[in-house]
Tab-separated table of C-alpha atoms in Angstrom:
chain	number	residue	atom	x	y	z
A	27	UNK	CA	-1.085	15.509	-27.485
A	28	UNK	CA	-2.469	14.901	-23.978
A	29	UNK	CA	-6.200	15.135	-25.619
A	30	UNK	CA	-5.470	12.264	-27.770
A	31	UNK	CA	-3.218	10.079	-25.272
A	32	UNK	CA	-4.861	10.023	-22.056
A	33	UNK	CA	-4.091	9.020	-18.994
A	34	UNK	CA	-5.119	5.258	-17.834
A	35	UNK	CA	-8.694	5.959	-15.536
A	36	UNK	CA	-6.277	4.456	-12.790
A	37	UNK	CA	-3.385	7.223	-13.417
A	38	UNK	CA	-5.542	10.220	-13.969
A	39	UNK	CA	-5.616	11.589	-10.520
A	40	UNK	CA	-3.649	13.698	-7.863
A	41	UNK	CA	-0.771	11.059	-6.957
A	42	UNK	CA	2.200	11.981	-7.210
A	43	UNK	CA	4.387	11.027	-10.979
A	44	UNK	CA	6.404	8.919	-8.864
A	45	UNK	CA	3.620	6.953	-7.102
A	46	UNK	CA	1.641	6.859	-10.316
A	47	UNK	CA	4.929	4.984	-12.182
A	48	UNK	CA	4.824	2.361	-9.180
A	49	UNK	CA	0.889	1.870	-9.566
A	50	UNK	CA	1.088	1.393	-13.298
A	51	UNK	CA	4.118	-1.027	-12.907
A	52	UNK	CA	2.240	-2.799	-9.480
A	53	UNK	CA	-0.861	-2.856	-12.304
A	54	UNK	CA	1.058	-4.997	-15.008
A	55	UNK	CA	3.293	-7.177	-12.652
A	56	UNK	CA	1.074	-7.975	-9.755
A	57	UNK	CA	3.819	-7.836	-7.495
A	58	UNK	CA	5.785	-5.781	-4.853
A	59	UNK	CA	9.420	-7.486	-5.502
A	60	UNK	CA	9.017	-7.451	-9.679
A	61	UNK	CA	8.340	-3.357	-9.344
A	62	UNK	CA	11.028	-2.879	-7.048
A	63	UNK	CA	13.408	-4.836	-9.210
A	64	UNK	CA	12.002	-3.255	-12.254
A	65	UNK	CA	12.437	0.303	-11.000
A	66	UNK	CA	14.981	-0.566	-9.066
A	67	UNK	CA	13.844	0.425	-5.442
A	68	UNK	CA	13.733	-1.044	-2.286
A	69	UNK	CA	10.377	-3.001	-1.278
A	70	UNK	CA	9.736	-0.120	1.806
A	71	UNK	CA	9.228	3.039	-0.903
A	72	UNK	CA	7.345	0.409	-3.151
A	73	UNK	CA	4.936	-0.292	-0.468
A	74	UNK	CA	5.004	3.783	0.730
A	75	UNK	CA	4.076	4.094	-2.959
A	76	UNK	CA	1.131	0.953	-2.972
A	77	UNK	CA	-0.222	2.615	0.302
A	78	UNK	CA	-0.790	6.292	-1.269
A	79	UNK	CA	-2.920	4.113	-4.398
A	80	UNK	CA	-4.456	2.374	-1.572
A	81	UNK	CA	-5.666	5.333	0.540
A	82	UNK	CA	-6.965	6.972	-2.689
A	83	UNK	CA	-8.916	3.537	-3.662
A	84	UNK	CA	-6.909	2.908	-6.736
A	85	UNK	CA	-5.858	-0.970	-5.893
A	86	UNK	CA	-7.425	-2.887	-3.282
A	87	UNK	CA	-4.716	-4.083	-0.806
A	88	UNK	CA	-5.390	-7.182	-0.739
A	89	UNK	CA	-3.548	-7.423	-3.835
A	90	UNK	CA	-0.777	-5.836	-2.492
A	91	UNK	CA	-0.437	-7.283	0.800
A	92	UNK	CA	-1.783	-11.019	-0.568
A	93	UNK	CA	-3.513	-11.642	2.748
A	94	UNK	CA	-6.718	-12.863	3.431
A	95	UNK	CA	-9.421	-11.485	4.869
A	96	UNK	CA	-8.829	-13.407	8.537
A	97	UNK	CA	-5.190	-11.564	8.710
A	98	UNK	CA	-6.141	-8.018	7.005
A	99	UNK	CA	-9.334	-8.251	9.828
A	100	UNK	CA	-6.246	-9.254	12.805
A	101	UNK	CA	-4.024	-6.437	12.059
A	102	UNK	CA	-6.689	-3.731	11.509
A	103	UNK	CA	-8.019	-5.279	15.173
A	104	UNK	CA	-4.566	-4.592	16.407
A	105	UNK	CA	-4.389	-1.605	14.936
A	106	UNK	CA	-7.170	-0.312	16.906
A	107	UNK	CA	-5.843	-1.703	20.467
A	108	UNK	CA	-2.917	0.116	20.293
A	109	UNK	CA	-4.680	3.164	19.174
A	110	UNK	CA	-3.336	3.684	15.641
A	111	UNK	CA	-6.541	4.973	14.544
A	112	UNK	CA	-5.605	8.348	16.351
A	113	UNK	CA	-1.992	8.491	16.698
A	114	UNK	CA	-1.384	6.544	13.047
A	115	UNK	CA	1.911	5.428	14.546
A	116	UNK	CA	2.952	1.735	13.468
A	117	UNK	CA	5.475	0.978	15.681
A	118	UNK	CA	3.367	-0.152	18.517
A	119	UNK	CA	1.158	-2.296	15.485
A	120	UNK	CA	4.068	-3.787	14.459
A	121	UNK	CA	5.303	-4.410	18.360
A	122	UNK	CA	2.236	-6.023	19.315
A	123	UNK	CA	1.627	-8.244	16.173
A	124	UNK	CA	5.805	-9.410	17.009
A	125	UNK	CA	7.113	-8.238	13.930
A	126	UNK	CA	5.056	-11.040	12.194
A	127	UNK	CA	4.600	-8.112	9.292
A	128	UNK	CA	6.755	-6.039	7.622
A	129	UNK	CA	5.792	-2.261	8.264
A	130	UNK	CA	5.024	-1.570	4.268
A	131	UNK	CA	2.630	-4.559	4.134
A	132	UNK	CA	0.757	-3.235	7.256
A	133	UNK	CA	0.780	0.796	5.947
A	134	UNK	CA	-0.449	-0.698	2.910
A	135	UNK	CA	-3.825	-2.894	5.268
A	136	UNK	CA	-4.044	0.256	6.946
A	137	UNK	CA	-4.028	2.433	4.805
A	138	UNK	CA	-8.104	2.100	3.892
A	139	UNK	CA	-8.621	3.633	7.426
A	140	UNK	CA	-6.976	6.911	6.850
């Protein structure tokens, strides 16, 4: 059955079922609030979900986040100030950039650096 139903290029790899479900939905809604209606989740585990794709280059984040390249380039800037690149702790990313971003939108930007 599995030979002759495959999975989706985009689903076939080592993601978790649950983040895969949240991908394909992200895939054929194009948005962060319609899959966490549709699944019925809360934007946060959506985004968790978005960043794991992310990391694994399955969706670009730009997509996800809907920023452009001036903001994604600002937080990632940030990130590195406050030394995220080592300690990969957001708090003091989302401290110094005042909350402007919610924490899933910027695990989902940074996500490309882990």
């Amino acid at each position: 059955m599995i030979k002759d139903n495959p999975l989706p290029e985009k689903l076939d790899n080592r993601l978790e079922d649950e983040v895969n479900v949240t991908l394909d939905h992200f895939l054929e809604l194009e948005s962060v609030d319609a899959v966490a209606e549709t699944l019925d989740l809360n934007t946060k585990t959506v985004y968790s979900h978005l960043a794991q794709a992310i990391a694994a280059g399955l969706v670009d984040r730009k997509a996800v986040t809907e920023l452009d390249d001036n903001e994604i380039d600002y937080i990632e800037e940030t990130a590195e100030m406050t030394g995220y690149i080592e300690d990969k702790k957001l708090k003091p990313v989302y401290d110094a950039l005042d909350g402007l971003y919610e924490y899933g939108v910027l695990r989902c930007v940074l996500a490309e650096l882990e």
